[in-house]
Amino acid sequence: MVFDLRGQHGVFFLGLGIALAEGGDLFLGLCSAVGPLCGLFLELMQALLHNPLATPFTLGVSAGAALGAILVITFSTTAAVGALSAVPLASLAGALLAAGIVYVLATRPGRTMSTMVLLLAGVTLNSFFSALSLFVQDMADLTQTDRT
């Protein structure tokens, strides 16, 4: 008999991170909570799509986030938007854009969404966004891509 305990461990470590944050060490608490949240998000994606291949990499979300970050690092003149850094915001926007594009490609009018089409669209978008990221890095000046 095989037990899947990833969810319980994720909840335990998330609780530990929240407890550390409430105890006064905010940075350590947040760092302890990020990894389990990523694991819980992965489990949620796999459970919703009923496919163990559904990951941020196969759905193109990670490549979209990387492309957003690369574009801001390369072409932005400001390093912050108010109190927030522009790189994480652009990375979030790229991830949301990639997820939206994959969803639109997978759902056509008059058809139900197929997880196989969703994964195929995600892998294709992942390759396309990765190629765009490499193109931006290749065309940019070396000093632009080295600053963060």
PDB file of C-alpha atoms in Angstrom, residues 2 11 30 34 39 55-56 70 72 89-90 93 106 109 123 127 132 142 144:
ATOM      1  CA  VAL A   2       1.382   3.400  -1.004  1.00  0.00           C
ATOM      2  CA  VAL A  11       0.482  21.857   5.314  1.00  0.00           C
ATOM      3  CA  LEU A  30       8.229  33.599   4.665  1.00  0.00           C
ATOM      4  CA  VAL A  34       7.204  29.537   0.000  1.00  0.00           C
ATOM      5  CA  GLY A  39       4.253  22.103  -3.629  1.00  0.00           C
ATOM      6  CA  THR A  55       3.460  21.161 -13.853  1.00  0.00           C
ATOM      7  CA  PRO A  56       4.327  24.843 -14.307  1.00  0.00           C
ATOM      8  CA  ILE A  70      13.991  38.962 -18.637  1.00  0.00           C
ATOM      9  CA  VAL A  72      12.075  43.959 -17.351  1.00  0.00           C
ATOM     10  CA  LEU A  89       5.662  41.938 -10.817  1.00  0.00           C
ATOM     11  CA  ALA A  90       6.669  41.355 -14.432  1.00  0.00           C
ATOM     12  CA  ALA A  93       2.348  39.128 -15.199  1.00  0.00           C
ATOM     13  CA  ALA A 106      -7.106  24.624 -24.930  1.00  0.00           C
ATOM     14  CA  PRO A 109     -16.005  27.341 -28.582  1.00  0.00           C
ATOM     15  CA  VAL A 123       4.634  22.550 -23.875  1.00  0.00           C
ATOM     16  CA  SER A 127       9.268  26.266 -25.980  1.00  0.00           C
ATOM     17  CA  LEU A 132      11.968  34.428 -26.901  1.00  0.00           C
ATOM     18  CA  LEU A 142      25.815  42.226 -21.865  1.00  0.00           C
ATOM     19  CA  GLN A 144      21.816  45.047 -19.502  1.00  0.00           C
TER      20      GLN A 144
END
